[in-house]
Coordinates of N, CA and C in Angstrom, one line a residue:
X19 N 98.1 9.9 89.5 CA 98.8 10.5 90.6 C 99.1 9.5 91.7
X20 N 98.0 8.5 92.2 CA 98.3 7.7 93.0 C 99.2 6.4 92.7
X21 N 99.4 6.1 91.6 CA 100.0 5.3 90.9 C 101.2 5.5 91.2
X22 N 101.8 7.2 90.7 CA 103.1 7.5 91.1 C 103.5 7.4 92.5
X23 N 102.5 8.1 93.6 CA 102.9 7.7 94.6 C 103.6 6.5 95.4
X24 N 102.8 5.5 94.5 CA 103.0 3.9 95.2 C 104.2 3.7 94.6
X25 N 104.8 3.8 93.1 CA 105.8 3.7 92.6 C 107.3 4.7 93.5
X26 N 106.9 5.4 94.0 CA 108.1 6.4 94.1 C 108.2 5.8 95.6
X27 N 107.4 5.5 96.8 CA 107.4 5.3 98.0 C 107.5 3.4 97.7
X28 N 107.4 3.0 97.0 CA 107.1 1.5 97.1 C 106.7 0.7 97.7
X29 N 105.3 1.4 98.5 CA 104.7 0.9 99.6 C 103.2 1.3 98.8
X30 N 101.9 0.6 99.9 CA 100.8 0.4 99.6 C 99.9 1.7 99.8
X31 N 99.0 1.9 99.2 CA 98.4 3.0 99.4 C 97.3 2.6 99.5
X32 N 96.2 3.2 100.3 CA 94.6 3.2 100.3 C 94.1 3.9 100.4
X33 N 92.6 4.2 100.3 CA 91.5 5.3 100.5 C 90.5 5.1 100.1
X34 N 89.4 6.2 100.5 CA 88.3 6.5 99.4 C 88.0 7.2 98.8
X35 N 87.7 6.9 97.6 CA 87.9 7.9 96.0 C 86.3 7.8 95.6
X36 N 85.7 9.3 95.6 CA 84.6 9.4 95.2 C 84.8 9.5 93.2
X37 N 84.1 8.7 92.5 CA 84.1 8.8 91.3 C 82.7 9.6 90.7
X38 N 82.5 10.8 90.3 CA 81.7 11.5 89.6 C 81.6 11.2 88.4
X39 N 80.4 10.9 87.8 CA 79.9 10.8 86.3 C 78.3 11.3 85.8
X40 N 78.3 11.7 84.5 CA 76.7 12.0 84.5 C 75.5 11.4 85.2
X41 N 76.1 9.6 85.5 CA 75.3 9.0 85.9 C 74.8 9.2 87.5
X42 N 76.1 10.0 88.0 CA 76.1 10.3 89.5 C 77.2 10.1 90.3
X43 N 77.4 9.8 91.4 CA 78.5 9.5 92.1 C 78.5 7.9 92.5
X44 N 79.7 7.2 92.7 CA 80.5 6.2 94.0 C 81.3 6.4 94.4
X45 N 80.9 5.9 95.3 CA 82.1 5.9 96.3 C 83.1 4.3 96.4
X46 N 84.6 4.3 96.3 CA 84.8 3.3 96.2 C 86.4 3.0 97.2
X47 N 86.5 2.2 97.9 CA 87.7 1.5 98.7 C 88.4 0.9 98.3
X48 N 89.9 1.4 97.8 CA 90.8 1.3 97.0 C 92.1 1.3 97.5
X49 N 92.4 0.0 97.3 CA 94.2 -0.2 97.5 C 94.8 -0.1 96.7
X50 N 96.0 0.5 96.1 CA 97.1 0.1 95.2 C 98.6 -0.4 96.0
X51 N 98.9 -1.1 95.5 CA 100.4 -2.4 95.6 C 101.3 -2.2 94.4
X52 N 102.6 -2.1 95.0 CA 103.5 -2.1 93.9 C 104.3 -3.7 93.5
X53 N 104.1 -4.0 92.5 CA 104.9 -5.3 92.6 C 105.7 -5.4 91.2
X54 N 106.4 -6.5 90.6 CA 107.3 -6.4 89.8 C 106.9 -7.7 88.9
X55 N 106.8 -6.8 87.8 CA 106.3 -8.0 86.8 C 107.6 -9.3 86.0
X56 N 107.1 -10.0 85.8 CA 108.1 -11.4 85.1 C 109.5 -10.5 84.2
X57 N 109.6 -9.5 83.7 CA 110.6 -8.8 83.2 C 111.3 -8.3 84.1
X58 N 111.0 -7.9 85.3 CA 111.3 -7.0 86.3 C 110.8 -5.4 86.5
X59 N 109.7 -5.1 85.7 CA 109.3 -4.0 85.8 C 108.6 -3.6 86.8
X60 N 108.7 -2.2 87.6 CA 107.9 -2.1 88.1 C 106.5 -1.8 87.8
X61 N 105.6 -2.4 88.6 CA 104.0 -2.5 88.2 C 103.1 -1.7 89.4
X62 N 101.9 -1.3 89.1 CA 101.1 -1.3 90.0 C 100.1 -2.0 89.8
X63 N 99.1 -2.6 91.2 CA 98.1 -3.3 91.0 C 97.5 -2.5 91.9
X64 N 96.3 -3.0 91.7 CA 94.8 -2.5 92.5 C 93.6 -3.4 92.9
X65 N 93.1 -2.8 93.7 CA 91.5 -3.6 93.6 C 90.8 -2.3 94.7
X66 N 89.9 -2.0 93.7 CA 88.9 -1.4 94.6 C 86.9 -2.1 94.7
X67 N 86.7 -1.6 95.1 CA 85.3 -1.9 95.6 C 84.2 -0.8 96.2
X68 N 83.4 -1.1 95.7 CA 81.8 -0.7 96.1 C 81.6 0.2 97.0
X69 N 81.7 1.0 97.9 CA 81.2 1.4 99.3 C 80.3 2.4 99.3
X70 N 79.8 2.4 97.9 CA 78.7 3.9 98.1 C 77.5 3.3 99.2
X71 N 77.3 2.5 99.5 CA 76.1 1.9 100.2 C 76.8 2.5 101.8
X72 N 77.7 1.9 101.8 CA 78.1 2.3 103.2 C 78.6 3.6 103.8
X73 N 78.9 4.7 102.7 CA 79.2 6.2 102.7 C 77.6 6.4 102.6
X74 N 76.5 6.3 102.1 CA 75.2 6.5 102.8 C 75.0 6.3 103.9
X75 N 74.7 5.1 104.4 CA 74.3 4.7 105.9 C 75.4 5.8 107.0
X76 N 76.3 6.0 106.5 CA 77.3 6.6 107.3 C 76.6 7.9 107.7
X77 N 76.3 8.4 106.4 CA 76.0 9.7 106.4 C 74.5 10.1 106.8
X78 N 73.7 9.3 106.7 CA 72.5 9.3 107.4 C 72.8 8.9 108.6
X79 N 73.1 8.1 109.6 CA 73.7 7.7 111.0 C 74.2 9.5 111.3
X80 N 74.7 10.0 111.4 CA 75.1 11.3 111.2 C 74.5 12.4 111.3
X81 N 73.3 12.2 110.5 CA 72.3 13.1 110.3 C 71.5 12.8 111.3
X82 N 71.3 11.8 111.4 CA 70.1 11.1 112.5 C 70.7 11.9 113.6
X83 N 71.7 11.6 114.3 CA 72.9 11.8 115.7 C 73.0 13.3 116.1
X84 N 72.5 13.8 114.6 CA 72.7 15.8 114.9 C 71.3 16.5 114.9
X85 N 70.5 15.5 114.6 CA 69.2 15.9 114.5 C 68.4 15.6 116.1
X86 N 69.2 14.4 116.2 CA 68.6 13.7 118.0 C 69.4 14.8 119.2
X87 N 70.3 15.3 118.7 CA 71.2 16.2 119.6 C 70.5 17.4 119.8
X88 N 69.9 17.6 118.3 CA 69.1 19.0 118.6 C 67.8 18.5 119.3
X89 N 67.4 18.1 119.5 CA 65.8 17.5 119.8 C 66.1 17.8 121.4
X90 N 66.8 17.3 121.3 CA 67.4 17.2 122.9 C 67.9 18.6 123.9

């Protein structure tokens, strides 16, 4: 679906995309780019990355912040 997007707008797209599996969840930081391959087709490319470490800390920071709010 995001693929199409980038192809029909022909502009870049980003986000974070939680991926669910038996194994569990990540969370990952994801650009797609549309560019045009040596035939002239249009292409999409990507690169995503890692961030389930940092959607934790986030989420604990958070927790901490609503917990210190009630204390208070």
């Amino acid at each position: 679906r995001s693929d199409k997007a980038v192809l029909d707008s022909n502009r870049s797209l980003s986000g974070e995309f939680e991926v669910r599996s038996a194994a569990g969840s990540r969370w990952y930081a994801v650009v797609k780019f549309p560019f045009a391959g040596l035939d002239g087709h249009r292409l999409v490319g990507g690169v995503g990355v890692d961030v389930t470490a940092r959607v934790a800390a986030v989420r604990a920071m958070d927790e901490a912040r609503v917990a210190a709010d009630k204390a208070n």
